[in-house]
XYZ file of N, CA and C in Angstrom:
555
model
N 0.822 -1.198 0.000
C 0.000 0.000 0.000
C 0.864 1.260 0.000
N 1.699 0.928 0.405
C 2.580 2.637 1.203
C 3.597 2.650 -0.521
N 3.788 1.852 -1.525
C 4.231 2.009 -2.490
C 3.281 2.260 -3.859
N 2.360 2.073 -3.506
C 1.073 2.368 -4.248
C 0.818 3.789 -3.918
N 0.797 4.238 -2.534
C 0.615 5.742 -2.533
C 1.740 6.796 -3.051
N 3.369 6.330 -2.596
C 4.283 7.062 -3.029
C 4.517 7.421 -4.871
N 3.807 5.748 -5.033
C 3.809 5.753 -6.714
C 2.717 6.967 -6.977
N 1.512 7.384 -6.499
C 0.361 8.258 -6.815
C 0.971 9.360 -6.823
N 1.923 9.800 -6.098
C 2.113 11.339 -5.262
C 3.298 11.271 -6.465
N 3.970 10.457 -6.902
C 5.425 10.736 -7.754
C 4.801 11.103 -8.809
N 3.608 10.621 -9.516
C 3.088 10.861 -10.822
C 2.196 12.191 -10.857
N 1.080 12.407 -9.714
C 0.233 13.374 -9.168
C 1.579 14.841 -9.398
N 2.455 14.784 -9.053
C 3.726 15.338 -8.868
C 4.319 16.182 -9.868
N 4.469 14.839 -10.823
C 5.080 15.067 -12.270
C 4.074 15.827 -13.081
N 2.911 15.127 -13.160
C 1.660 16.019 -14.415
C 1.363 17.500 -13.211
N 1.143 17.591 -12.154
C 1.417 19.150 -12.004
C 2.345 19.857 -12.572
N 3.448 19.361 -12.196
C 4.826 19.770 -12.439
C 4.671 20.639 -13.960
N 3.929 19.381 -14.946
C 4.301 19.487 -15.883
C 2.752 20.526 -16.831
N 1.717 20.618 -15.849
C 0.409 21.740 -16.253
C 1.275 22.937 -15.535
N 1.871 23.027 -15.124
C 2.558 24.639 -14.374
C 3.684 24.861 -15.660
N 4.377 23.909 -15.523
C 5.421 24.581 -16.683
C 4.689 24.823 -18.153
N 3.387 24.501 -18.347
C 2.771 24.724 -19.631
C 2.145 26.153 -19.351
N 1.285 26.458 -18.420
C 0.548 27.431 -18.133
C 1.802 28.314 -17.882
N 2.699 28.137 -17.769
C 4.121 29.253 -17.989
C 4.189 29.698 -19.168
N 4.474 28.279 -19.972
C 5.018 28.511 -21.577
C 4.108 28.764 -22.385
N 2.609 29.119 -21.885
C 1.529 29.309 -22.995
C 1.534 30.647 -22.338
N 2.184 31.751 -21.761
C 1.802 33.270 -21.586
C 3.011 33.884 -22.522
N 3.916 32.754 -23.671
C 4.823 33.532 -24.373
C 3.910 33.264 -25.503
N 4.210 34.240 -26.275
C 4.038 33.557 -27.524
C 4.565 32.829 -28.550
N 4.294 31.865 -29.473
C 4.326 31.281 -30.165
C 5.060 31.727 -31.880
N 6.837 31.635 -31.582
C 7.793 32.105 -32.299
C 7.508 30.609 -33.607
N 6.522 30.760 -34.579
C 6.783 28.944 -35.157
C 7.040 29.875 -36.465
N 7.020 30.774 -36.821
C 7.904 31.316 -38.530
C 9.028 31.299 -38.292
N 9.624 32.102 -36.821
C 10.796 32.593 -36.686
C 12.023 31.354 -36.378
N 11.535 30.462 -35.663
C 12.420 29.024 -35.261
C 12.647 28.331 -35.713
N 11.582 27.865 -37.032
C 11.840 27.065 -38.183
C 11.731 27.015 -39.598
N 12.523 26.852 -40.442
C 12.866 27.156 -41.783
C 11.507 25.676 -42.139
N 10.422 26.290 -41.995
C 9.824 25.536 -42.959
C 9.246 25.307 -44.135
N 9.221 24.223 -45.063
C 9.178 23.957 -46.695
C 8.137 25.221 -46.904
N 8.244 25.329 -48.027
C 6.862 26.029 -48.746
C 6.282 25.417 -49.504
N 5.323 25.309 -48.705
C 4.263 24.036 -49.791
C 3.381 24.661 -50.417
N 2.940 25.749 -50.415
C 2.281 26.283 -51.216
C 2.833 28.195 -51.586
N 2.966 28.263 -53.069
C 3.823 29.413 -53.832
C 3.483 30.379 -52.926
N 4.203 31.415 -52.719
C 4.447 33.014 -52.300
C 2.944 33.951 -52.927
N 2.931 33.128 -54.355
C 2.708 34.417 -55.116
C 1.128 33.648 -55.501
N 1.024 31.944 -55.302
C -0.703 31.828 -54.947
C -1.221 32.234 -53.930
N -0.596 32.267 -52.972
C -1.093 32.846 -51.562
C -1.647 34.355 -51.809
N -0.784 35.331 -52.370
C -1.168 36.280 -52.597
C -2.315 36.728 -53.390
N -2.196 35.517 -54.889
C -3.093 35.782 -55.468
C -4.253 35.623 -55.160
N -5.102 34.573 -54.516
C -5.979 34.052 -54.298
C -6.422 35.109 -53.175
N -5.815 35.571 -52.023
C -6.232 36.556 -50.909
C -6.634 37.890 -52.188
N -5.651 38.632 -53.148
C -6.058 39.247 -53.496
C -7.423 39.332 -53.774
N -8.215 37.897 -54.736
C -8.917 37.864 -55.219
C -9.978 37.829 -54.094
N -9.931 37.214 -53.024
C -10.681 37.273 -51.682
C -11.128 38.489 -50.941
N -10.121 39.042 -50.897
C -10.006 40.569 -50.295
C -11.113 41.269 -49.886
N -11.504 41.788 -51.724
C -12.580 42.263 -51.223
C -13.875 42.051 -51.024
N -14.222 40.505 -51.269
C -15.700 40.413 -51.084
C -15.826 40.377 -49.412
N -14.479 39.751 -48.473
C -14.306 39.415 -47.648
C -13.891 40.516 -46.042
N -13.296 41.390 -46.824
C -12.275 42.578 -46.266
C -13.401 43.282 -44.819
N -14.779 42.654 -44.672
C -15.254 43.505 -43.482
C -14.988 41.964 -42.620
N -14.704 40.892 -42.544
C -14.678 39.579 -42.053
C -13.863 39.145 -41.826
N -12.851 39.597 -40.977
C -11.391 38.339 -41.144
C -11.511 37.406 -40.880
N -12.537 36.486 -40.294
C -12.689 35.390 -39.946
C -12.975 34.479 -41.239
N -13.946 35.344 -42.045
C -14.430 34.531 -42.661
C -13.276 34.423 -44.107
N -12.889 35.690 -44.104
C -11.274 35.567 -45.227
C -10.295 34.547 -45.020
N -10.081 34.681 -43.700
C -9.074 33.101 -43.628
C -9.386 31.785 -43.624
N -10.929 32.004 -43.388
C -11.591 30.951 -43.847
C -11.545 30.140 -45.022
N -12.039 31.524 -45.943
C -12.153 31.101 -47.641
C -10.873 31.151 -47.743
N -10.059 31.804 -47.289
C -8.417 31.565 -47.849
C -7.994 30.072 -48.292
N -7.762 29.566 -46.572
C -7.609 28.174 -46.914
C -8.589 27.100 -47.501
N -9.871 27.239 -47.241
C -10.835 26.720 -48.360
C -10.256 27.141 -49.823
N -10.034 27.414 -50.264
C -9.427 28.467 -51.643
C -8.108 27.606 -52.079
N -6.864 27.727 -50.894
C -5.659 27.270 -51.705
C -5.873 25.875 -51.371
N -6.629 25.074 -50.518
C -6.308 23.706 -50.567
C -7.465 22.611 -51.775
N -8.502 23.482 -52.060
C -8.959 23.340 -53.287
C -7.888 23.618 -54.500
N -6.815 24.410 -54.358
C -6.123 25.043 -55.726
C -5.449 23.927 -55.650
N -4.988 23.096 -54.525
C -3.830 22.305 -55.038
C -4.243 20.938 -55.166
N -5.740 20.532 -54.763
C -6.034 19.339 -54.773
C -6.405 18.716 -53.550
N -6.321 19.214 -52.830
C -6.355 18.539 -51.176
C -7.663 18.967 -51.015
N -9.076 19.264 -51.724
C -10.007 19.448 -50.982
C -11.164 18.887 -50.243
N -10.654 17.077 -50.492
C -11.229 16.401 -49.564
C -10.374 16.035 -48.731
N -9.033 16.513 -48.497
C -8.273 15.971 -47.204
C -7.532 14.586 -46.854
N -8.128 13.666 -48.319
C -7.899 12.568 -48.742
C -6.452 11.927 -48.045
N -6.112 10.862 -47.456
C -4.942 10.148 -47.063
C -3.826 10.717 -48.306
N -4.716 9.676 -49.855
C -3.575 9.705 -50.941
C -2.865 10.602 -51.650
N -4.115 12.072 -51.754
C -3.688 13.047 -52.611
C -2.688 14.180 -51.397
N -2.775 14.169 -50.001
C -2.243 14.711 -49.348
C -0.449 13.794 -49.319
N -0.341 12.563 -49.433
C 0.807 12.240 -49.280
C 1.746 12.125 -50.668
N 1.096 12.532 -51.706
C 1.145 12.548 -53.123
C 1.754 13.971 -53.479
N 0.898 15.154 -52.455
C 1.421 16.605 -52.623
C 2.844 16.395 -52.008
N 2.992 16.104 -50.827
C 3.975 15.890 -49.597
C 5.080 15.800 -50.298
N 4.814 14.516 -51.367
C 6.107 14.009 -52.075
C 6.550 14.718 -53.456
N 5.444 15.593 -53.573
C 5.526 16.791 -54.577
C 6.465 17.569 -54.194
N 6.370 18.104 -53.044
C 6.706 19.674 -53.024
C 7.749 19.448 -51.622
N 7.972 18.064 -51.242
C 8.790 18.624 -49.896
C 9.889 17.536 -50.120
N 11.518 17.683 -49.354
C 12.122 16.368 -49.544
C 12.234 16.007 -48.260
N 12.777 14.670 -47.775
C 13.214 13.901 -46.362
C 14.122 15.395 -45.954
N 13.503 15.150 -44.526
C 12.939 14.586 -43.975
C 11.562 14.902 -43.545
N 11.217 16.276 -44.248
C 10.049 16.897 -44.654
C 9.048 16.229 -44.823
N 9.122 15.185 -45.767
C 8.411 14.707 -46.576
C 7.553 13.599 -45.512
N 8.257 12.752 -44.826
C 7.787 12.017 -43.970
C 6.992 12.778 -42.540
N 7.795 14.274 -42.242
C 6.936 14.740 -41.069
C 5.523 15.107 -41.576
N 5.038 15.812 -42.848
C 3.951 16.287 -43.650
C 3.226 14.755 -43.528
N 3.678 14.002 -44.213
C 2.852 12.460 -44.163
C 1.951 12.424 -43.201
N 2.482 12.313 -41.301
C 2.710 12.130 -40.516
C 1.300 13.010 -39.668
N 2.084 14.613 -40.503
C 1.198 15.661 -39.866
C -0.076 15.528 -40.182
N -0.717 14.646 -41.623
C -1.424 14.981 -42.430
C -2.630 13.702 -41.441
N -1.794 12.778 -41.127
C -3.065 11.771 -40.273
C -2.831 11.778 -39.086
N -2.307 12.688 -37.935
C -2.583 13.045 -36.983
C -4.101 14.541 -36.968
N -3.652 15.675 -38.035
C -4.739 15.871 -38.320
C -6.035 15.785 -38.504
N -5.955 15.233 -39.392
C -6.655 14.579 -40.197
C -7.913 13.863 -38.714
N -7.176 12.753 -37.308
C -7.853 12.193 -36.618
C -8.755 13.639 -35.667
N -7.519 14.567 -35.575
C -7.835 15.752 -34.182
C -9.193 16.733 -35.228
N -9.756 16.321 -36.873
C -10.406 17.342 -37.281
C -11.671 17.744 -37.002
N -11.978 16.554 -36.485
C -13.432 17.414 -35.936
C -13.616 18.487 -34.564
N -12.731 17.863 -33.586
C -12.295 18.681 -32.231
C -11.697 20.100 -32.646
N -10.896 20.099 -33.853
C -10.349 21.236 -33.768
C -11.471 22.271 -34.925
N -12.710 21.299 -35.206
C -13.109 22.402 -35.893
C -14.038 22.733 -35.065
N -14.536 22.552 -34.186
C -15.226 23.116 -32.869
C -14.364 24.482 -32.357
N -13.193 24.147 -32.035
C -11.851 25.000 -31.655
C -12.259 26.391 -32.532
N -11.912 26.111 -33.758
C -12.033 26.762 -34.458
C -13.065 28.140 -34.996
N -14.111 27.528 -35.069
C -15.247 27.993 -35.117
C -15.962 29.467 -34.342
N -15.712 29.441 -33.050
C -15.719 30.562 -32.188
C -14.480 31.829 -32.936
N -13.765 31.127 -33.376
C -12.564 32.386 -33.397
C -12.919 32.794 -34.815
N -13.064 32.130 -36.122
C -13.177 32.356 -36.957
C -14.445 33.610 -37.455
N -15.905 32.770 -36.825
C -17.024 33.545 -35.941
C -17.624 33.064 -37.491
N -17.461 31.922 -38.364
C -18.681 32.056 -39.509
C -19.075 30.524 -39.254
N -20.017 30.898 -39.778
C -21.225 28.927 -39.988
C -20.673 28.168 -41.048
N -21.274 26.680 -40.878
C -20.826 26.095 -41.973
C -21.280 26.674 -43.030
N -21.841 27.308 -43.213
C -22.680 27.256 -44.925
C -22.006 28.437 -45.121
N -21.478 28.969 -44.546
C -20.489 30.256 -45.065
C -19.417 30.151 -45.517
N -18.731 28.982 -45.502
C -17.558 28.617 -45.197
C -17.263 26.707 -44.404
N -16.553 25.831 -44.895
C -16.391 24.619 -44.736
C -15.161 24.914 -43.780
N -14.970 24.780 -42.526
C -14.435 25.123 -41.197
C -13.106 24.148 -41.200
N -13.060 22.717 -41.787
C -11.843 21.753 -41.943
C -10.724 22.522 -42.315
N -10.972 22.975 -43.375
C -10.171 23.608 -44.013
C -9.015 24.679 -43.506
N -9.759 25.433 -42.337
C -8.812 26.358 -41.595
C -8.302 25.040 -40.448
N -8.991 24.215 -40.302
C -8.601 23.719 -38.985
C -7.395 22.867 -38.967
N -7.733 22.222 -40.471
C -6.692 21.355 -41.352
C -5.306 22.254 -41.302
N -5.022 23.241 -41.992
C -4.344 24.192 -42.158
C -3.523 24.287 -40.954
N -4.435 25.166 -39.710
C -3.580 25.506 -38.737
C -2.954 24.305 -38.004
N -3.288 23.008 -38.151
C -3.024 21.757 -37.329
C -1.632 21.429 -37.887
N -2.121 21.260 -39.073
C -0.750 20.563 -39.974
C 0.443 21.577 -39.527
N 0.560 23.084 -39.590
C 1.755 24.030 -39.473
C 2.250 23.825 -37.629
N 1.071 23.803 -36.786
C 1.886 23.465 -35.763
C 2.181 21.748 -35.301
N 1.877 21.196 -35.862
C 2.490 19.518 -35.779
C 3.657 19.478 -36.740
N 3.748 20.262 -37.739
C 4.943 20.390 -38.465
C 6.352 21.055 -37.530
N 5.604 21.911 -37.182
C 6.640 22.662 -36.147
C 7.029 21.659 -34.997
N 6.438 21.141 -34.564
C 6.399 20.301 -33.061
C 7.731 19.093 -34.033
N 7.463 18.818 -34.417
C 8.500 17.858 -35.217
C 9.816 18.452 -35.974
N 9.874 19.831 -36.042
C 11.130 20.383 -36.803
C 12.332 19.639 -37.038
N 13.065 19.560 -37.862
C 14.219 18.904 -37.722
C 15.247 19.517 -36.953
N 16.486 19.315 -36.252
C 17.556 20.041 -35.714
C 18.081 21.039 -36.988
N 18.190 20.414 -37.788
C 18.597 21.595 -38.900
C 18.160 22.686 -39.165
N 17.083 22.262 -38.969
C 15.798 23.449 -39.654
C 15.086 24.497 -38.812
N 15.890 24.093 -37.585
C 15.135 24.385 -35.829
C 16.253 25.747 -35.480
N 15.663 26.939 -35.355
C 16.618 27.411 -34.242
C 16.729 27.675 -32.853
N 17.724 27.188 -32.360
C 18.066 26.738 -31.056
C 18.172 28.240 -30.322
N 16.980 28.490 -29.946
C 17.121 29.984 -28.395
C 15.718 29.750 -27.402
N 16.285 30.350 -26.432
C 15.042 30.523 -25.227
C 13.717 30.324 -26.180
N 13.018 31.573 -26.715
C 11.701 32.074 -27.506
C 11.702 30.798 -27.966
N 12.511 30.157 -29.271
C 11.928 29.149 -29.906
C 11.708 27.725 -29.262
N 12.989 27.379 -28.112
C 12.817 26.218 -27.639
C 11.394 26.506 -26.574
N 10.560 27.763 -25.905
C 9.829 27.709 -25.237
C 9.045 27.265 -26.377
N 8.824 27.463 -27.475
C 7.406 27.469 -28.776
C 7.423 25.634 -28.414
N 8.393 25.314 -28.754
C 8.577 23.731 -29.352
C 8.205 22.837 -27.903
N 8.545 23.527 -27.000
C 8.323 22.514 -25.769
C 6.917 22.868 -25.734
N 6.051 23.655 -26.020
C 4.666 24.015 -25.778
C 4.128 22.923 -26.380
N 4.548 23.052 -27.835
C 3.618 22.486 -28.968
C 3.872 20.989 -28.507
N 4.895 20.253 -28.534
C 5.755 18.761 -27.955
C 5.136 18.510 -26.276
N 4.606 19.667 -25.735
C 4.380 18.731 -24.338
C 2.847 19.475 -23.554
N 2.731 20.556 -24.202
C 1.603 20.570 -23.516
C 0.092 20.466 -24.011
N -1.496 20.356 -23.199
C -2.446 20.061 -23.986
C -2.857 20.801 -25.483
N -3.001 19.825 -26.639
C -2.987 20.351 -27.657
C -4.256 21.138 -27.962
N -5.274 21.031 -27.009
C -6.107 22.252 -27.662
C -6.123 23.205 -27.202
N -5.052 23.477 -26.135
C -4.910 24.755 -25.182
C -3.775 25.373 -26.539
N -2.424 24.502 -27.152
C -1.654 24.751 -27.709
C -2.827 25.278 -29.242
N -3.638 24.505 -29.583
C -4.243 25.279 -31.295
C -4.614 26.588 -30.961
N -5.612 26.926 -29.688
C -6.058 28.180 -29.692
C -5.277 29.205 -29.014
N -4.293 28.736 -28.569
C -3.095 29.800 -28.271
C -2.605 30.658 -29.991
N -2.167 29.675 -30.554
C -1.574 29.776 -32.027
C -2.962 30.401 -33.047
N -4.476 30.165 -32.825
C -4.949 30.962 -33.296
C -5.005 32.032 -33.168
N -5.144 32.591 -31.966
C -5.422 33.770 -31.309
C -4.532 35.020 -31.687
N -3.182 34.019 -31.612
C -2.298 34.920 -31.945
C -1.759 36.067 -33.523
N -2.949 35.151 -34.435
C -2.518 35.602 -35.876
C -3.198 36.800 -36.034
């Protein structure tokens, strides 16, 4: 018994330990452009175009612009059912190892968290389904921070700001971690 309780209090211990050091590291913000050199999977200059073209029907709504945004470019490239094949098909398009395998990776961890995170989502964005198909942003923002959470050492830069981002995204609860990272854009 008396090792059954010490075992409770060592673990009881540790997951405090470890909700305090999160509720620390979620009052910084979230450095994930600046820490990691990640691929560009989709052009500079579709991004632009497509917002251009968005702009202004959209421009009193930001919610609902980043909405149609990513509704918009993941239709442009093919991903607009989210599909296993055509997502690991782009992956191997546009990214190399060890890229290529974290995108895979990112794409069906997603892919499982999409309905939770389109709940997440939804409040911040502030539009209905019929305004807008909600996966799409949720898809989006999931994949960039599970991409990040996995960075390679290469691709990673090593300081306070960024290693606080990476230990957030790598250890603490992930829907405290999505709507931190929404909030912030």
């Amino acid at each position: 018994m008396k090792v059954i309780l010490i075992a409770f209090f060592f673990v009881f211990n540790f997951v405090f330990a470890q909700d305090e050091k999160c509720k620390e590291a979620l009052n910084n913000s979230l450095k994930m452009e600046q820490c990691c050199k990640m691929p560009h999977m989709i052009e500079e200059s579709d991004i632009l175009e497509t917002a251009k073209k968005l702009e202004k029907k959209y421009q009193n709504n930001p919610g609902l612009m980043a909405c149609m945004l990513n509704q918009e470019l993941l239709k442009k490239i093919g991903l607009e059912n989210l599909d296993r094949e055509p997502c690991k098909n782009f992956a191997m398009k546009v990214t190399k190892e060890p890229w290529t395998t974290i995108v895979i990776n990112a794409e069906e961890t997603c892919n499982k968290k999409l309905s939770k995170y389109i709940q997440l989502i939804q409040p911040i964005y502030n539009v209905t389904s019929d305004q807008c198909d909600l996966k799409y942003g949720a898809f989006v923002n999931c994949i960039h921070i599970t991409i990040f959470g996995k960075c390679p050492t290469e691709s990673f830069t090593a300081s306070p700001k960024c290693d606080n981002s990476k230990y957030v995204v790598n250890e603490c609860e992930d829907d405290e971690v999505f709507l931190k990272y929404l909030n912030q854009q």
